[in-house]
Amino acid sequence: MEVTRDRAWETLTRYTQSEALRRHALAVEASVGAYAQKLGGDEELWRATALLHDFDYEIHPTLDKHPQDGAAILREEGWPEEVIEAVLSHAEHLVMPRDTPLKRVLFACDELSGFVHACGLVRPTGLDGLEPKSVKKKLKQPSFAAGVHRDEVYAGAELLELELDDHIRNVVAALQPIASELGLRTAADAPA
Ligand SMILES: [Fe+2]
Ligand SMILES: [Fe+2]
C-alpha cells in the first residue's frame, strides 16, 4: 500500500473517537514531521507512523495489548513493517532496539509533545512565548501532567543527542502551527 498520513488518519479515526487521543496523535505527528524535515527522513511515512503509534489505545488501553495487538491489525491492513516496527518500538515495556532515526524520533517526541501540549493548555497565550525554561520547571513538578513519564522525556533528548532546551524548542515550534487543532489559545486570543 502507499503510505500516506491521510490513510493513517483514516485508520486512527476509525479506531479512536476520543478527542484527547486524536489530539495527542496530531501533536506527535507535528513534532515527528518537523524532525523528518530536519533529519532528511521520509516525512509522509514518519507522519503516518506518528499518527498510528497509539491508534489502538482506545480499544487496547492496557499494556498487555497496546500496542502489540494493534500491530496485528496494522499488518492485516497492509501497513509496511517499517511503520509497524516503529509503532511497536515506542512502547518501553516491549524493550525493542531503537535502531532507526524514525524509532528514535518517535520515542523522543511522544511524551514531550504531550507535555508541551499540556503546558500550552494552562497558558492564556498557549504556546506563544513558551520558553524551555518554564517547560523544564513544570517537568520538575510531579503533579503537573502527572501521566507524562519524565524519565522518557529526558531519555528522548539524549537519544536524539540534543540538549533538552533544543528539543523542547523544536517541539514547541512544531506544535505552534496546529495550535487551534490542539485546542490551544494563541497570543491573538489573549486580552490586551
Ligand atoms: Fe503508546
Ligand atoms: Fe503516545
Tab-separated table of C-alpha atoms and ligand atoms in Angstrom:
chain	number	residue	atom	x	y	z
A	1	MET	CA	0.000	0.000	0.000
A	2	GLU	CA	1.005	3.585	-0.427
A	3	VAL	CA	1.808	5.067	2.967
A	4	THR	CA	0.199	8.466	3.441
A	5	ARG	CA	-0.607	10.495	6.508
A	6	ASP	CA	-4.203	10.768	5.266
A	7	ARG	CA	-4.558	6.995	5.191
A	8	ALA	CA	-3.051	6.845	8.673
A	9	TRP	CA	-5.520	9.484	9.846
A	10	GLU	CA	-8.329	7.376	8.416
A	11	THR	CA	-7.136	4.303	10.326
A	12	LEU	CA	-6.603	6.317	13.507
A	13	THR	CA	-10.052	7.888	13.487
A	14	ARG	CA	-11.749	4.584	12.688
A	15	TYR	CA	-10.408	3.145	15.960
A	16	THR	CA	-10.169	6.306	18.047
A	17	GLN	CA	-13.134	8.515	18.942
A	18	SER	CA	-11.546	10.337	21.894
A	19	GLU	CA	-10.670	13.922	21.045
A	20	ALA	CA	-7.778	13.876	23.511
A	21	LEU	CA	-6.229	10.834	21.836
A	22	ARG	CA	-6.709	12.286	18.367
A	23	ARG	CA	-5.051	15.492	19.534
A	24	HIS	CA	-2.181	13.536	21.040
A	25	ALA	CA	-1.693	11.832	17.676
A	26	LEU	CA	-1.723	15.188	15.859
A	27	ALA	CA	0.791	16.669	18.291
A	28	VAL	CA	3.196	13.766	17.913
A	29	GLU	CA	2.705	13.871	14.139
A	30	ALA	CA	3.648	17.555	14.016
A	31	SER	CA	6.798	17.006	16.074
A	32	VAL	CA	7.892	13.914	14.169
A	33	GLY	CA	7.160	15.683	10.865
A	34	ALA	CA	9.375	18.587	11.875
A	35	TYR	CA	12.200	16.192	12.700
A	36	ALA	CA	11.730	14.402	9.380
A	37	GLN	CA	12.451	17.703	7.689
A	38	LYS	CA	15.433	18.413	9.931
A	39	LEU	CA	16.959	14.938	9.569
A	40	GLY	CA	16.004	14.166	5.991
A	41	GLY	CA	13.508	11.421	6.848
A	42	ASP	CA	10.613	10.278	4.664
A	43	GLU	CA	8.166	12.849	6.011
A	44	GLU	CA	4.980	11.188	4.780
A	45	LEU	CA	5.956	7.829	6.283
A	46	TRP	CA	7.178	9.387	9.516
A	47	ARG	CA	3.951	11.366	9.879
A	48	ALA	CA	1.845	8.287	9.197
A	49	THR	CA	3.778	6.316	11.822
A	50	ALA	CA	3.323	9.051	14.396
A	51	LEU	CA	-0.426	9.200	13.748
A	52	LEU	CA	-0.657	5.429	14.152
A	53	HIS	CA	1.555	4.958	17.213
A	54	ASP	CA	-1.384	4.951	19.679
A	55	PHE	CA	-4.171	4.207	17.204
A	56	ASP	CA	-5.283	1.137	19.205
A	57	TYR	CA	-5.053	2.692	22.654
A	58	GLU	CA	-8.795	3.268	22.917
A	59	ILE	CA	-9.576	-0.391	22.154
A	60	HIS	CA	-6.436	-1.708	23.927
A	61	PRO	CA	-5.883	0.583	26.924
A	62	THR	CA	-3.629	-1.874	28.783
A	63	LEU	CA	-0.002	-2.722	28.176
A	64	ASP	CA	-0.695	-6.433	27.715
A	65	LYS	CA	-2.438	-5.397	24.466
A	66	HIS	CA	-1.146	-1.941	23.463
A	67	PRO	CA	0.498	-1.627	21.037
A	68	GLN	CA	1.217	-5.274	20.223
A	69	ASP	CA	-2.374	-6.271	19.392
A	70	GLY	CA	-2.659	-3.078	17.373
A	71	ALA	CA	0.337	-4.168	15.328
A	72	ALA	CA	-1.604	-7.251	14.216
A	73	ILE	CA	-4.414	-5.002	12.944
A	74	LEU	CA	-1.925	-2.806	11.076
A	75	ARG	CA	-0.415	-5.899	9.480
A	76	GLU	CA	-3.859	-7.047	8.334
A	77	GLU	CA	-4.468	-3.603	6.841
A	78	GLY	CA	-1.259	-3.933	4.859
A	79	TRP	CA	0.918	-1.317	6.553
A	80	PRO	CA	4.624	-1.942	5.871
A	81	GLU	CA	6.832	-3.492	8.541
A	82	GLU	CA	8.885	-0.300	8.757
A	83	VAL	CA	5.814	1.502	10.112
A	84	ILE	CA	4.688	-1.367	12.340
A	85	GLU	CA	8.119	-1.924	13.876
A	86	ALA	CA	8.438	1.752	14.692
A	87	VAL	CA	4.962	1.758	16.259
A	88	LEU	CA	5.946	-1.228	18.420
A	89	SER	CA	9.243	0.338	19.416
A	90	HIS	CA	7.633	3.353	21.104
A	91	ALA	CA	6.474	1.100	23.934
A	92	GLU	CA	9.004	0.888	26.756
A	93	HIS	CA	7.642	-2.449	28.001
A	94	LEU	CA	8.494	-4.174	24.699
A	95	VAL	CA	12.167	-3.221	25.103
A	96	MET	CA	12.877	-3.079	21.376
A	97	PRO	CA	16.055	-1.540	19.996
A	98	ARG	CA	15.514	1.998	18.702
A	99	ASP	CA	17.858	1.398	15.809
A	100	THR	CA	16.500	3.796	13.166
A	101	PRO	CA	16.116	7.589	13.172
A	102	LEU	CA	12.319	7.189	12.933
A	103	LYS	CA	12.191	4.987	16.045
A	104	ARG	CA	14.392	7.389	17.987
A	105	VAL	CA	12.390	10.434	16.911
A	106	LEU	CA	9.011	8.821	17.646
A	107	PHE	CA	10.119	7.865	21.146
A	108	ALA	CA	11.643	11.270	21.776
A	109	CYS	CA	8.519	13.134	20.616
A	110	ASP	CA	5.818	11.012	22.237
A	111	GLU	CA	5.951	12.125	25.865
A	112	LEU	CA	7.390	15.582	25.217
A	113	SER	CA	4.677	16.521	22.690
A	114	GLY	CA	2.066	15.581	25.287
A	115	PHE	CA	3.854	17.570	27.938
A	116	VAL	CA	4.329	20.701	25.837
A	117	HIS	CA	0.675	20.429	24.806
A	118	ALA	CA	-0.298	20.349	28.497
A	119	CYS	CA	1.894	23.392	29.198
A	120	GLY	CA	0.166	25.277	26.394
A	121	LEU	CA	-3.296	24.425	27.703
A	122	VAL	CA	-2.725	26.233	31.009
A	123	ARG	CA	-1.287	29.421	29.459
A	124	PRO	CA	-3.503	32.301	28.269
A	125	THR	CA	-1.290	32.638	25.192
A	126	GLY	CA	-0.990	28.906	24.573
A	127	LEU	CA	2.416	28.026	23.135
A	128	ASP	CA	3.262	31.594	22.150
A	129	GLY	CA	6.199	32.741	24.237
A	130	LEU	CA	6.602	29.363	25.926
A	131	GLU	CA	10.284	29.045	26.789
A	132	PRO	CA	12.251	25.850	27.526
A	133	LYS	CA	12.961	27.211	30.995
A	134	SER	CA	9.305	27.158	32.031
A	135	VAL	CA	8.735	23.754	30.433
A	136	LYS	CA	11.672	22.383	32.448
A	137	LYS	CA	10.297	23.975	35.623
A	138	LYS	CA	6.995	22.198	35.092
A	139	LEU	CA	8.810	18.924	34.400
A	140	LYS	CA	10.084	19.154	37.964
A	141	GLN	CA	6.531	19.471	39.370
A	142	PRO	CA	5.364	15.857	39.605
A	143	SER	CA	1.694	16.861	39.981
A	144	PHE	CA	1.632	18.750	36.647
A	145	ALA	CA	0.612	16.462	33.746
A	146	ALA	CA	1.354	13.602	36.107
A	147	GLY	CA	0.804	10.971	33.405
A	148	VAL	CA	3.852	12.096	31.437
A	149	HIS	CA	6.902	9.980	32.196
A	150	ARG	CA	9.690	12.449	32.924
A	151	ASP	CA	12.419	9.836	32.555
A	152	GLU	CA	11.250	9.198	28.975
A	153	VAL	CA	11.366	12.925	28.183
A	154	TYR	CA	14.997	13.113	29.330
A	155	ALA	CA	15.902	9.824	27.661
A	156	GLY	CA	14.371	11.042	24.393
A	157	ALA	CA	16.535	14.151	24.199
A	158	GLU	CA	19.577	12.021	24.936
A	159	LEU	CA	18.632	9.527	22.266
A	160	LEU	CA	18.499	12.354	19.712
A	161	GLU	CA	21.784	13.693	21.090
A	162	LEU	CA	20.127	17.032	21.691
A	163	GLU	CA	20.191	19.427	24.602
A	164	LEU	CA	16.805	19.266	26.297
A	165	ASP	CA	16.329	23.006	25.630
A	166	ASP	CA	16.753	22.491	21.887
A	167	HIS	CA	14.440	19.505	21.828
A	168	ILE	CA	11.781	21.472	23.723
A	169	ARG	CA	12.200	24.434	21.365
A	170	ASN	CA	11.795	22.159	18.332
A	171	VAL	CA	8.620	20.607	19.723
A	172	VAL	CA	7.084	23.943	20.700
A	173	ALA	CA	7.796	25.296	17.211
A	174	ALA	CA	6.302	22.183	15.619
A	175	LEU	CA	3.069	22.434	17.603
A	176	GLN	CA	2.531	26.176	17.131
A	177	PRO	CA	1.121	25.951	13.573
A	178	ILE	CA	-1.559	23.470	14.701
A	179	ALA	CA	-2.390	25.223	17.989
A	180	SER	CA	-6.087	25.600	17.184
A	181	GLU	CA	-6.431	21.922	16.216
A	182	LEU	CA	-4.887	21.098	19.574
A	183	GLY	CA	-7.454	23.262	21.364
A	184	LEU	CA	-4.838	25.850	22.344
A	185	ARG	CA	-5.241	29.601	22.591
A	186	THR	CA	-2.697	31.866	20.902
A	187	ALA	CA	-1.353	35.315	21.741
A	188	ALA	CA	-4.053	36.738	19.455
A	189	ASP	CA	-6.745	35.396	21.835
A	190	ALA	CA	-5.261	36.917	24.977
A	191	PRO	CA	-6.845	40.101	26.340
A	192	ALA	CA	-4.682	43.145	25.563
B	1	FE	FE	1.554	4.245	23.347
B	2	FE	FE	1.710	8.352	22.584
